[in-house]
GROMACS .gro file of C-alpha atoms in nm:
model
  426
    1UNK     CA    1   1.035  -5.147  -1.323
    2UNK     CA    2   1.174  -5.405  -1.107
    3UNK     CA    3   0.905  -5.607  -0.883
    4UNK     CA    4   1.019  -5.858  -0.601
    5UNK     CA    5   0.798  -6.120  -0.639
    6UNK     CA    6   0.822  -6.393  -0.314
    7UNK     CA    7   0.660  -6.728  -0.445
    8UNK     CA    8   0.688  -6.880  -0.142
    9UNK     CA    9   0.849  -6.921   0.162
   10UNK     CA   10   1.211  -6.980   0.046
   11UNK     CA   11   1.163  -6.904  -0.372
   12UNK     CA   12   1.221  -6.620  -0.464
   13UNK     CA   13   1.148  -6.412  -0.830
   14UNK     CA   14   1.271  -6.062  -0.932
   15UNK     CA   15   1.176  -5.915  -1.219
   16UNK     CA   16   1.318  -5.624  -1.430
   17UNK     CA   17   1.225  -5.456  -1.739
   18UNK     CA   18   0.877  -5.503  -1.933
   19UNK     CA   19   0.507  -5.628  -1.928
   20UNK     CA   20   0.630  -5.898  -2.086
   21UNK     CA   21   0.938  -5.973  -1.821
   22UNK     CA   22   0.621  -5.979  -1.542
   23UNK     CA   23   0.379  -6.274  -1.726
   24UNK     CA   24   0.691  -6.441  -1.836
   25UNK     CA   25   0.826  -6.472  -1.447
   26UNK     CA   26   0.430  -6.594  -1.378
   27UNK     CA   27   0.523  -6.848  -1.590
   28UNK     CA   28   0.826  -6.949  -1.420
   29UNK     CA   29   0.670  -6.944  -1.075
   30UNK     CA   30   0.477  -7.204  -1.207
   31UNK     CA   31   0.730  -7.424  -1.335
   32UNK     CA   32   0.984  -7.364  -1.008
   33UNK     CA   33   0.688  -7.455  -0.775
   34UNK     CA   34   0.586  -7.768  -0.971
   35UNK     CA   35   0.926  -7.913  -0.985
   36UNK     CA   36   0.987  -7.814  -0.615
   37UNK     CA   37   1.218  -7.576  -0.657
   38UNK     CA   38   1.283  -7.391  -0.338
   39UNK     CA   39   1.551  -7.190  -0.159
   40UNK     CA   40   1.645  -6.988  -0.511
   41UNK     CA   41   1.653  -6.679  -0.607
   42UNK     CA   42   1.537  -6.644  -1.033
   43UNK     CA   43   1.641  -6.285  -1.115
   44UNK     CA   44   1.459  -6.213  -1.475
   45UNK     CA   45   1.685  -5.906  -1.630
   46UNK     CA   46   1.627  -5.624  -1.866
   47UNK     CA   47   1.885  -5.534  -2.157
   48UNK     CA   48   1.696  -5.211  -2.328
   49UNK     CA   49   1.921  -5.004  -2.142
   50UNK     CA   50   2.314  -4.972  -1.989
   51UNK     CA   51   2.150  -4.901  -1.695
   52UNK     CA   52   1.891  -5.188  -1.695
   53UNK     CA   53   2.196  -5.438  -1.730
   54UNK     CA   54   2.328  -5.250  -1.425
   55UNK     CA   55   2.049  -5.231  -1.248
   56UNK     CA   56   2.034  -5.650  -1.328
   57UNK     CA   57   2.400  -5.667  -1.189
   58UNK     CA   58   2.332  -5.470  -0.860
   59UNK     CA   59   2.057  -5.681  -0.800
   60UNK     CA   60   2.191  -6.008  -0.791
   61UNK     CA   61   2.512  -5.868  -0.538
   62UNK     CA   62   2.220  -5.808  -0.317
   63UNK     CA   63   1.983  -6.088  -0.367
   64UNK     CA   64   2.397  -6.289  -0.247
   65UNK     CA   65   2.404  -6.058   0.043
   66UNK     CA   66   2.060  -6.127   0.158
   67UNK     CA   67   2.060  -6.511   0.068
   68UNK     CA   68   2.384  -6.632   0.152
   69UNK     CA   69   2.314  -6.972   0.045
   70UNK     CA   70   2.067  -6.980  -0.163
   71UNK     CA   71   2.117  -7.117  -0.546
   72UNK     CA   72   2.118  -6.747  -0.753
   73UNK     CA   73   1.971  -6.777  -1.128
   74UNK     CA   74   2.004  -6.518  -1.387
   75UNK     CA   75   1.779  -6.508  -1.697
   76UNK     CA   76   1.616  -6.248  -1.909
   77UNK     CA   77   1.726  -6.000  -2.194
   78UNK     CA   78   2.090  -5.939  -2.055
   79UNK     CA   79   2.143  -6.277  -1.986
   80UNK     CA   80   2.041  -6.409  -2.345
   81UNK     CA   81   2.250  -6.145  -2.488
   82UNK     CA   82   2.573  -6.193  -2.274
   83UNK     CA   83   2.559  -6.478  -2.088
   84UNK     CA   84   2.960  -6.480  -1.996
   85UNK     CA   85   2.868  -6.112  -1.809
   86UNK     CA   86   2.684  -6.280  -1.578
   87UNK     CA   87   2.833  -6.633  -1.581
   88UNK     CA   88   3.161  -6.477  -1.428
   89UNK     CA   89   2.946  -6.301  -1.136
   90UNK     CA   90   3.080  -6.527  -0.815
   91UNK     CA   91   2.721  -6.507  -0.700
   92UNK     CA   92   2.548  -6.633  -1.000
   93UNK     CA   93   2.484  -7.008  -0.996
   94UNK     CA   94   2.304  -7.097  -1.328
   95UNK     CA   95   2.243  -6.874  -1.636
   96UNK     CA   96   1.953  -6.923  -1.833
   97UNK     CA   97   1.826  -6.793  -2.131
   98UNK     CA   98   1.499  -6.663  -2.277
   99UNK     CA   99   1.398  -6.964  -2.463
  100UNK     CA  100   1.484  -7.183  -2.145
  101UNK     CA  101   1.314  -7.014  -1.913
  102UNK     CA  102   0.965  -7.102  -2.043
  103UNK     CA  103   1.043  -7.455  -2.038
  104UNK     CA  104   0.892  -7.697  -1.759
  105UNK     CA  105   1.154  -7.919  -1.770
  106UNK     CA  106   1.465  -7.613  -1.740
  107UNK     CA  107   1.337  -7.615  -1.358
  108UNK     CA  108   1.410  -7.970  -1.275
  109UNK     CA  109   1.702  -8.075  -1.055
  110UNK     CA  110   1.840  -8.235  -1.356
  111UNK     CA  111   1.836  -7.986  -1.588
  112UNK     CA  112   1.903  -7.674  -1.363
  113UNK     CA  113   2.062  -7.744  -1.056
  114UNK     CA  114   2.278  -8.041  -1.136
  115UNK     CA  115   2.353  -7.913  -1.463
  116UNK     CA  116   2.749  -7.940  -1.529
  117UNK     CA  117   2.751  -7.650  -1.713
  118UNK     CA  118   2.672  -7.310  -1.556
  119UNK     CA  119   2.517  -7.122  -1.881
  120UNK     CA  120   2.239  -7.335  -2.061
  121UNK     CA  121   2.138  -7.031  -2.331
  122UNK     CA  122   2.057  -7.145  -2.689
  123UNK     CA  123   2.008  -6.927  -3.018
  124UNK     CA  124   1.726  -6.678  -2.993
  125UNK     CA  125   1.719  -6.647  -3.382
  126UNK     CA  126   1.669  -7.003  -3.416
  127UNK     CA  127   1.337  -7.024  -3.233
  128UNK     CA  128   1.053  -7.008  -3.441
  129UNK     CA  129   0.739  -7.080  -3.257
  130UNK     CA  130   0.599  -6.915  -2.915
  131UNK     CA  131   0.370  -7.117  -2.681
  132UNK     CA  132   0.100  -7.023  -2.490
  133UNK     CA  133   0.112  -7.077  -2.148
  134UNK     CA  134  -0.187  -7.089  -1.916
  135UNK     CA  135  -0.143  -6.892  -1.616
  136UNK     CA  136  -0.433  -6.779  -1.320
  137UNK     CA  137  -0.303  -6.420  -1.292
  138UNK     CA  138  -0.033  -6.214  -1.219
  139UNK     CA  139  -0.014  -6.201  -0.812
  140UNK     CA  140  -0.074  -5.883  -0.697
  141UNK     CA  141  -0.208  -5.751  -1.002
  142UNK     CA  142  -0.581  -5.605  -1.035
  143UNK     CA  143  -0.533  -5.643  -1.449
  144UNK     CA  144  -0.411  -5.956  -1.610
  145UNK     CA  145  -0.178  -5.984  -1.869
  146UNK     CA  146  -0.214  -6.252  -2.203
  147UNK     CA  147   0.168  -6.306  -2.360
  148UNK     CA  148   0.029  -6.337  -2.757
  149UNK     CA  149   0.365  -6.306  -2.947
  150UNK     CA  150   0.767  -6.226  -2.886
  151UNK     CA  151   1.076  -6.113  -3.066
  152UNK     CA  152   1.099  -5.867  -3.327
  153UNK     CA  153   1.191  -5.867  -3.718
  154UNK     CA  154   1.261  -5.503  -3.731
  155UNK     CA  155   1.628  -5.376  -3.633
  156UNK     CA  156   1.614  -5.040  -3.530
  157UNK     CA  157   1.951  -4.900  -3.522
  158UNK     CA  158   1.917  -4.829  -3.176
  159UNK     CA  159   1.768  -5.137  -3.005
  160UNK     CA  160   1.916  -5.428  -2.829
  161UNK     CA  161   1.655  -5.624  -2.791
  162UNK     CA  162   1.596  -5.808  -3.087
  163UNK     CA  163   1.934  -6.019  -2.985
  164UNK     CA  164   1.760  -6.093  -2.652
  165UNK     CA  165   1.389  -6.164  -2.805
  166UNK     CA  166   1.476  -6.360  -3.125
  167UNK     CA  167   1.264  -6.292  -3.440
  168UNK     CA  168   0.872  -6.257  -3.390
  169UNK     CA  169   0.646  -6.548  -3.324
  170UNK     CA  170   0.297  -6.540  -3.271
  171UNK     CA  171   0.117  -6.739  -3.003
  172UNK     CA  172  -0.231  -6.909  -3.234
  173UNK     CA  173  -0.531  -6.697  -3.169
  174UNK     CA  174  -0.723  -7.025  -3.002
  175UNK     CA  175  -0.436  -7.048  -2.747
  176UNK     CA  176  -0.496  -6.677  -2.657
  177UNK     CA  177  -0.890  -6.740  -2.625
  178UNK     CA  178  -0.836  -7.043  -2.376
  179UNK     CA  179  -0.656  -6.815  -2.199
  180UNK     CA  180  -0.806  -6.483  -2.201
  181UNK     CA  181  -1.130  -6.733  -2.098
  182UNK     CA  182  -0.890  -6.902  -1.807
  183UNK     CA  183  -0.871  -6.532  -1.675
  184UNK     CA  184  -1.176  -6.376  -1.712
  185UNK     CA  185  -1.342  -6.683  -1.526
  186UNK     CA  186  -1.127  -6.598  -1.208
  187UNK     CA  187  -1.290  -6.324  -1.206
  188UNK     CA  188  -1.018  -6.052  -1.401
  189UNK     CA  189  -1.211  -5.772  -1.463
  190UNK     CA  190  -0.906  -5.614  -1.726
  191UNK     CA  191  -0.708  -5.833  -1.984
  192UNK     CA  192  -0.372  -5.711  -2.158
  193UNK     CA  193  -0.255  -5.843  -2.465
  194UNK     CA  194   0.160  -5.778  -2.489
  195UNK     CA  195   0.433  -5.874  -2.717
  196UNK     CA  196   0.752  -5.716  -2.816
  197UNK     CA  197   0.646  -5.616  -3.105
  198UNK     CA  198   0.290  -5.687  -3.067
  199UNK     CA  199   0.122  -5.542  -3.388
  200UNK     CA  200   0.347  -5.777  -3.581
  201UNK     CA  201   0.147  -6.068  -3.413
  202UNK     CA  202  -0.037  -6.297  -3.686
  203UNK     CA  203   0.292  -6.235  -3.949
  204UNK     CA  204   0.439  -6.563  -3.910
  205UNK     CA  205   0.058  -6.764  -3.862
  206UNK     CA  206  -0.148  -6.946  -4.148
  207UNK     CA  207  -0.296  -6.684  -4.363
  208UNK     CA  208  -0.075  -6.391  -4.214
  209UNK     CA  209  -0.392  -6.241  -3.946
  210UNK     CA  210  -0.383  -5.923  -3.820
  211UNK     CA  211  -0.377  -5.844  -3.447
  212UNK     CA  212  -0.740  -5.668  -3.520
  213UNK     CA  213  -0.847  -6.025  -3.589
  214UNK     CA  214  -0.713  -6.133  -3.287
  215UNK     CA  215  -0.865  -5.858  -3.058
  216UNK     CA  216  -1.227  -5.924  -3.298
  217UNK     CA  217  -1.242  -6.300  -3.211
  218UNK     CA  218  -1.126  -6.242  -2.819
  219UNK     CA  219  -1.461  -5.991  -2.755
  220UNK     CA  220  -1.658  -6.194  -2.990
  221UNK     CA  221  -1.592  -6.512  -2.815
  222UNK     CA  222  -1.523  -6.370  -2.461
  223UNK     CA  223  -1.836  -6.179  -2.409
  224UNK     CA  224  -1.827  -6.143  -2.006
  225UNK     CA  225  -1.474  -5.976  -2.056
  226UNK     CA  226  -1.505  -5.580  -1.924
  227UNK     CA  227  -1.208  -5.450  -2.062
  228UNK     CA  228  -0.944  -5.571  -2.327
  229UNK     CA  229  -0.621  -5.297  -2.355
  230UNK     CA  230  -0.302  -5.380  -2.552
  231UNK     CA  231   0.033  -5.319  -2.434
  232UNK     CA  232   0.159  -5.108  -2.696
  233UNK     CA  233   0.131  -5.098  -3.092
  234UNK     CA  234   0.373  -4.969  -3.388
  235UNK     CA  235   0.239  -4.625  -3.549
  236UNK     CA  236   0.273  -4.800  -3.912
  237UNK     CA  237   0.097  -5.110  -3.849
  238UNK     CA  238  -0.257  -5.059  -3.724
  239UNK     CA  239  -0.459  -5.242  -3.930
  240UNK     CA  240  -0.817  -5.125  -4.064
  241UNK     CA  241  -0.991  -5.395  -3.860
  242UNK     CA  242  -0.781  -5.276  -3.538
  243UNK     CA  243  -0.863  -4.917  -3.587
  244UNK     CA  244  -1.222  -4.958  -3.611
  245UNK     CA  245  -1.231  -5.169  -3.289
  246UNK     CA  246  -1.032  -4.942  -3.121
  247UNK     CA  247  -1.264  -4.606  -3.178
  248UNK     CA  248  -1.623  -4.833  -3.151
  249UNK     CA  249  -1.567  -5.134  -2.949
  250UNK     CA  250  -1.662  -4.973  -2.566
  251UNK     CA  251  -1.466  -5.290  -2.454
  252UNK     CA  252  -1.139  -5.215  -2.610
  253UNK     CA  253  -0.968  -4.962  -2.356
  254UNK     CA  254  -0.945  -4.609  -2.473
  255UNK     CA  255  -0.603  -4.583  -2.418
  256UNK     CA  256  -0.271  -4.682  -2.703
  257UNK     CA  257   0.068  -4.683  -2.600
  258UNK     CA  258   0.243  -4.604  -2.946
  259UNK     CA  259   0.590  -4.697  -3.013
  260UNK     CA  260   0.719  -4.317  -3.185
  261UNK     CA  261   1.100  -4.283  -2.991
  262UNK     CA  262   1.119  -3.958  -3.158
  263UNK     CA  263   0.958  -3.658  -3.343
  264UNK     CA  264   1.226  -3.543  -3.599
  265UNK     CA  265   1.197  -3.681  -3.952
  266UNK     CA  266   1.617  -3.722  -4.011
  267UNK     CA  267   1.625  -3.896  -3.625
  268UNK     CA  268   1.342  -4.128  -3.740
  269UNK     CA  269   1.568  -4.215  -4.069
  270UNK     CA  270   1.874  -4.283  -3.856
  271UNK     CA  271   1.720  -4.458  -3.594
  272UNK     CA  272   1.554  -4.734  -3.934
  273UNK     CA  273   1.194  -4.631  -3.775
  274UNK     CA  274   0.939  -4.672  -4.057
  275UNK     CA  275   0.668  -4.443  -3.940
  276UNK     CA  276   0.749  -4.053  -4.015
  277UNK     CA  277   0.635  -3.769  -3.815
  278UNK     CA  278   0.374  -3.692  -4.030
  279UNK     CA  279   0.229  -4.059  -3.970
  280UNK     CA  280   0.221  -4.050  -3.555
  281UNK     CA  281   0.051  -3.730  -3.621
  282UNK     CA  282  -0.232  -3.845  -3.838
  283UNK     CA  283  -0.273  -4.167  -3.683
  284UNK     CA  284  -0.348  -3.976  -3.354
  285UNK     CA  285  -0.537  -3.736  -3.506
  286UNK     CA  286  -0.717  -3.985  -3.681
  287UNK     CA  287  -0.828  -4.187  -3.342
  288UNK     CA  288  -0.904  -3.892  -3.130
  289UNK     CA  289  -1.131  -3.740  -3.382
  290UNK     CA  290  -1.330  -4.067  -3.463
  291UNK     CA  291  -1.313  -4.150  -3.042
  292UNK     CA  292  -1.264  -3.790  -2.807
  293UNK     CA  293  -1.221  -3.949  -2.488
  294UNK     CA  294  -0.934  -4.173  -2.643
  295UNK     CA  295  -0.562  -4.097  -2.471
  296UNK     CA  296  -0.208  -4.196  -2.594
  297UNK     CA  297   0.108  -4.286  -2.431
  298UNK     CA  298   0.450  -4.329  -2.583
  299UNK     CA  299   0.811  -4.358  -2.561
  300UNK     CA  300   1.082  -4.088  -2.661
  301UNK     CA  301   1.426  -4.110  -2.657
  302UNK     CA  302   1.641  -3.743  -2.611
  303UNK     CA  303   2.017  -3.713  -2.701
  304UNK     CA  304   2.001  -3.951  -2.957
  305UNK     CA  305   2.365  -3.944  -3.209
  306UNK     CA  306   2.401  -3.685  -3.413
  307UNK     CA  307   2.058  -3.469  -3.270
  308UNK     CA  308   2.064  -3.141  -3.319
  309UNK     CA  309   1.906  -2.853  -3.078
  310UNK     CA  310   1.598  -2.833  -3.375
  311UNK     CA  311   1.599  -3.205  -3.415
  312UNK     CA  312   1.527  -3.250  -3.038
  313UNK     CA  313   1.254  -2.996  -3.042
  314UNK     CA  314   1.031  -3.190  -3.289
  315UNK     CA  315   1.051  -3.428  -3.005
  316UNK     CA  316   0.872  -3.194  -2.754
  317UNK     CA  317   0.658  -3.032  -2.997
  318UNK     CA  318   0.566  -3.394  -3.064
  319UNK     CA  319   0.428  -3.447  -2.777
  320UNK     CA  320   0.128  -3.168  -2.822
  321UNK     CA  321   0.075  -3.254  -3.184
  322UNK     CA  322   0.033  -3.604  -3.077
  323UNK     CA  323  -0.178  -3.526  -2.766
  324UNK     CA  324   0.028  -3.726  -2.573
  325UNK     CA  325  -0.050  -3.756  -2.214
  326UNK     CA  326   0.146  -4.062  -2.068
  327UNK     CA  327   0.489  -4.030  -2.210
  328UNK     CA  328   0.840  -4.214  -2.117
  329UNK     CA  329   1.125  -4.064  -2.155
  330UNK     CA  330   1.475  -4.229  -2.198
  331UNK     CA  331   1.798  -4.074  -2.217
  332UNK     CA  332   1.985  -4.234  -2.550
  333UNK     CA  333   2.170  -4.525  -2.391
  334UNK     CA  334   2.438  -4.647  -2.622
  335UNK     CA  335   2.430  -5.035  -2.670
  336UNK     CA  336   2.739  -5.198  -2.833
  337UNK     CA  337   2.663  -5.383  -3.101
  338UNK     CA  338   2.432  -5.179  -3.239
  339UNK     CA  339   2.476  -4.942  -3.546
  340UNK     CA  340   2.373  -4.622  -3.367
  341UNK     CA  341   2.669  -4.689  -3.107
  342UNK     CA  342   2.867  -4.644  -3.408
  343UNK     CA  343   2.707  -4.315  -3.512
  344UNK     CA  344   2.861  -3.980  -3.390
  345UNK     CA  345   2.750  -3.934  -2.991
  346UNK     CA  346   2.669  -3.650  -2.799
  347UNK     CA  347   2.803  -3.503  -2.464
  348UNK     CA  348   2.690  -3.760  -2.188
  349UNK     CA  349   2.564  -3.372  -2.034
  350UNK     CA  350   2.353  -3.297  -2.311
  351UNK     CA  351   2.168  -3.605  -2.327
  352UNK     CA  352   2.059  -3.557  -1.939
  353UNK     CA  353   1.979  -3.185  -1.980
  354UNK     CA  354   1.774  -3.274  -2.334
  355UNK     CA  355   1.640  -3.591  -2.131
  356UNK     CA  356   1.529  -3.343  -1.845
  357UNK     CA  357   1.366  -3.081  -2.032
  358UNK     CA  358   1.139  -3.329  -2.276
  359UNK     CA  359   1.034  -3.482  -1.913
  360UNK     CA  360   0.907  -3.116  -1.825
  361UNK     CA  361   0.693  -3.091  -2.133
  362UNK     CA  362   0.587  -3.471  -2.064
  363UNK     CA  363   0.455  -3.353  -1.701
  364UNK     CA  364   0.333  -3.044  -1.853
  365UNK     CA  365   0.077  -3.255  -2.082
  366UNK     CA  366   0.018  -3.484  -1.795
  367UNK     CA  367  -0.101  -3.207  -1.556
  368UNK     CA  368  -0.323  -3.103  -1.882
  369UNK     CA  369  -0.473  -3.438  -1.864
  370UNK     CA  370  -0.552  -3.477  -1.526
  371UNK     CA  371  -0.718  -3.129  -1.508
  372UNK     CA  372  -0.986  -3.278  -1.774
  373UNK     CA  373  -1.091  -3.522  -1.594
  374UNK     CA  374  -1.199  -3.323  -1.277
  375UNK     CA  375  -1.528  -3.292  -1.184
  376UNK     CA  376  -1.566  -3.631  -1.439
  377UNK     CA  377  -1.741  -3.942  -1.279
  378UNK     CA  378  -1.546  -4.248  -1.402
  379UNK     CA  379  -1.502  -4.609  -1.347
  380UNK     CA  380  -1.157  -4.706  -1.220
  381UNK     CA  381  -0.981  -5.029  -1.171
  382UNK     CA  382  -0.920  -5.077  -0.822
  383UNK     CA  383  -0.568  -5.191  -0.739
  384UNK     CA  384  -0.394  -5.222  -0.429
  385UNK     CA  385  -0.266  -4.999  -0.145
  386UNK     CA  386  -0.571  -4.750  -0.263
  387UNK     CA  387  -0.459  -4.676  -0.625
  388UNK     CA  388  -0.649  -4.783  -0.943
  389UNK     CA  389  -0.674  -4.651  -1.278
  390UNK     CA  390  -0.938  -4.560  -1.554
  391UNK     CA  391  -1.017  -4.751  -1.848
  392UNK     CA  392  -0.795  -4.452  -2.029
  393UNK     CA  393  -0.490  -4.529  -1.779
  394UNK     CA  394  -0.495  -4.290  -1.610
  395UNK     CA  395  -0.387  -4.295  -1.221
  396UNK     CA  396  -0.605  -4.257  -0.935
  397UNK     CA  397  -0.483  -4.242  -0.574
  398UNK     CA  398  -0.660  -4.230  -0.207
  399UNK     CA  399  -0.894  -4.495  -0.268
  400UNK     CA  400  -1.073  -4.635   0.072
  401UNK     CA  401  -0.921  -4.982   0.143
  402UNK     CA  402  -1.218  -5.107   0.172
  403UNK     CA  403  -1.281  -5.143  -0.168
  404UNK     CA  404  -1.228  -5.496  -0.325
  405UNK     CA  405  -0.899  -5.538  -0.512
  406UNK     CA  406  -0.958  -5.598  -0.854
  407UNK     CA  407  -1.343  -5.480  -0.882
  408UNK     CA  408  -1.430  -5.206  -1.027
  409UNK     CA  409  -1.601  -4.879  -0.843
  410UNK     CA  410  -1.716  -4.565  -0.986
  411UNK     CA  411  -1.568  -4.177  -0.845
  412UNK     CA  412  -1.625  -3.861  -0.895
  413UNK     CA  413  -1.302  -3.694  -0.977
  414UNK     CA  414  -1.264  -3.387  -0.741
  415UNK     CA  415  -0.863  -3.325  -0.838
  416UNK     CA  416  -0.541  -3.413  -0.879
  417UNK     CA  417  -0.185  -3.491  -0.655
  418UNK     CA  418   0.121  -3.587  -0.772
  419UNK     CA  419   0.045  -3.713  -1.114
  420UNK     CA  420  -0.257  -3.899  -1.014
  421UNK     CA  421  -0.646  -3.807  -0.982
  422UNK     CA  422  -0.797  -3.821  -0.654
  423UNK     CA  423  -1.166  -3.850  -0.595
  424UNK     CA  424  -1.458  -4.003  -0.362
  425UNK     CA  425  -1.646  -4.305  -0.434
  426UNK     CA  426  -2.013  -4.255  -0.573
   0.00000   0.00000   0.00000
């Protein structure tokens, strides 16, 4: 994902990557426009991918060519992980890094502009605390999204990120409150909670909370919130409290985004996940039989080292035995550094044929989806340029633009185009 954000007339604010990449370039708006920053281009980069970094690079050559002289900055994931990369770009004029970014004071003509050297990027693992920060909304966006904790103690073989995140920290549950209150009283009909690793949130706090807690005191004590949906939680770490909100709580959106990567019990080993296949498949099981109209989304990665033609199967048959209906595919990107770089690779080929079939049985059970909800009459989310989506996430396009942006309307579903539902207003 890569939105191009203009803040104002001359400021300028690209964003790649994650959910989390979006609020955390809110935040920086913010900061830029307080201390007058103008005439700059902030380019906020993705590293969970070779081809995120690239996309980051290709970027900023044309954010030069289209602002000749206008002060460049690089932050984000690939910037906190190789700083140099980017420093030795001619068109880059400051590098920041992830820690810096969310810092008032970074924006300052002192501090970032004047600055005599061109890469201010500190430690990652040395941060230990995560502030909330209080932001109206994300512009453009019907839903609203709450940053409650970063980083990441766990070190999958395959993943880059915890060298661009830091360890996790939790943002305090009253901070989230304020803010989920902040939102909710501009009238944001739709709250999401995100994280990097957001079931871990609560590890690091007083007394070790679960996120259920969290998600418990947020309804409790934000009763005129419609709809609360998290970003995406860990298979092994849904606590009891979580759970029960999540199949009896009508305000927690029926709809989990489950971190899996892959559905063969020797990949999951080798890639140092610590759910098994056996314990996506009961979890899911587990949800949709307690709540039916419940869906699930996920990521898998195909061609990862040393996958076999059977290993890579369990990955599509995963996708039925998990009922998965929103899925992400990613072809295995090797990252150096990483311990799965270091593990036997396949055929560059094989990865994008194994990539391109698993996104054929991931359309496949979104078509199966879609074809549910026909004839349905559901509330949907109404976004803009006429799309919107149901409390379970699921897409809806054709909407009349007449219909406020951000409210929500009710349609009866009458079929389906393109991977999204289509329908008429009731």
């Amino acid at each position: 994902m890569t939105d191009r954000t203009p803040t104002s007339d001359k400021l300028q604010i690209i964003t790649h990557g994650c959910r989390l990449n979006s609020y955390e370039s809110e935040v920086m708006r913010d900061h830029a426009e307080a201390a007058g920053l103008s005439d700059a281009v902030i380019i906020n980069t993705c590293a969970v991918t070779a081809e995120a970094v690239r996309q980051a690079r290709q970027s900023i050559r044309r954010a030069r060519r289209d602002n000749p002289d206008a002060p460049i900055i690089v932050t984000g994931c690939a910037a906190q992980i190789d700083p140099t990369r980017f420093a030795d770009m001619p068109e880059v004029t400051r590098v920041i890094g992830n820690h810096e970014k969310m810092k008032a004071e970074t924006f300052t003509s002192a501090h970032l502009m004047d600055a005599p050297e061109k890469v201010s990027v500190d430690d990652i693992m040395t941060v230990r605390e995560t502030a909330g920060h209080l932001v109206d909304g994300l512009d453009g966006r019907a839903r609203a999204f709450v940053h409650v904790q970063n980083g990441c103690d766990h070190r999958c073989t395959f993943c880059i990120i915890p060298y661009g995140r830091g360890n996790s920290r939790s943002v305090p549950a009253g901070e989230v409150v304020d803010q989920v209150k902040r939102l909710v009283a501009r009238g944001h009909k739709e709250v999401v909670l995100t994280g990097v690793d957001l079931t871990s949130w609560g590890g690091d706090l007083p007394n070790t909370p679960p996120l259920g807690n969290l998600v418990a005191r947020i309804l409790k004590l934000v009763p005129d919130l419609p709809l609360l949906r998290l970003s995406s939680i860990d298979a092994i770490e849904m606590d009891e409290a979580l759970f029960e909100l999540a199949v009896s709580e009508p305000r927690f959106a029926p709809y989990l985004h489950i971190s899996l990567q892959h559905g063969d019990p020797m990949i999951l080993k080798r890639m140092k996940r610590r759910h098994s296949r056996e314990d996506a498949i009961e979890l899911t099981s587990k949800l949709k039989a307690a709540r039916p109209d419940i869906a699930f989304g996920a990521d898998l990665i195909a061609g990862f080292p040393t996958e076999t033609e059977e290993m890579f199967e369990n990955s599509v048959s995963l996708i039925e035995a998990c009922d998965l209906s929103f899925v992400h595919v990613f072809p295995y990107s090797s990252r150096e550094g990483t311990p799965a770089a270091k593990m036997p690779q396949l055929e560059r080929k094989i990865v994008k044929e194994r990539a391109a079939r698993l996104r054929e049985a991931a359309n496949a059970a979104l078509e199966r989806h879609l074809k549910k909800h026909v004839g349905e009459i559901r509330r949907v989310l109404v976004e803009a340029g006429g799309q919107g989506r149901l409390a379970d996430f699921t897409p809806v396009t054709g909407l009349p633009d007449a219909l406020p942006h951000g409210e929500f309307a009710d349609i009866r579903i009458t079929g389906h185009t393109d991977g999204r539902l289509t329908g008429v207003i009731q």
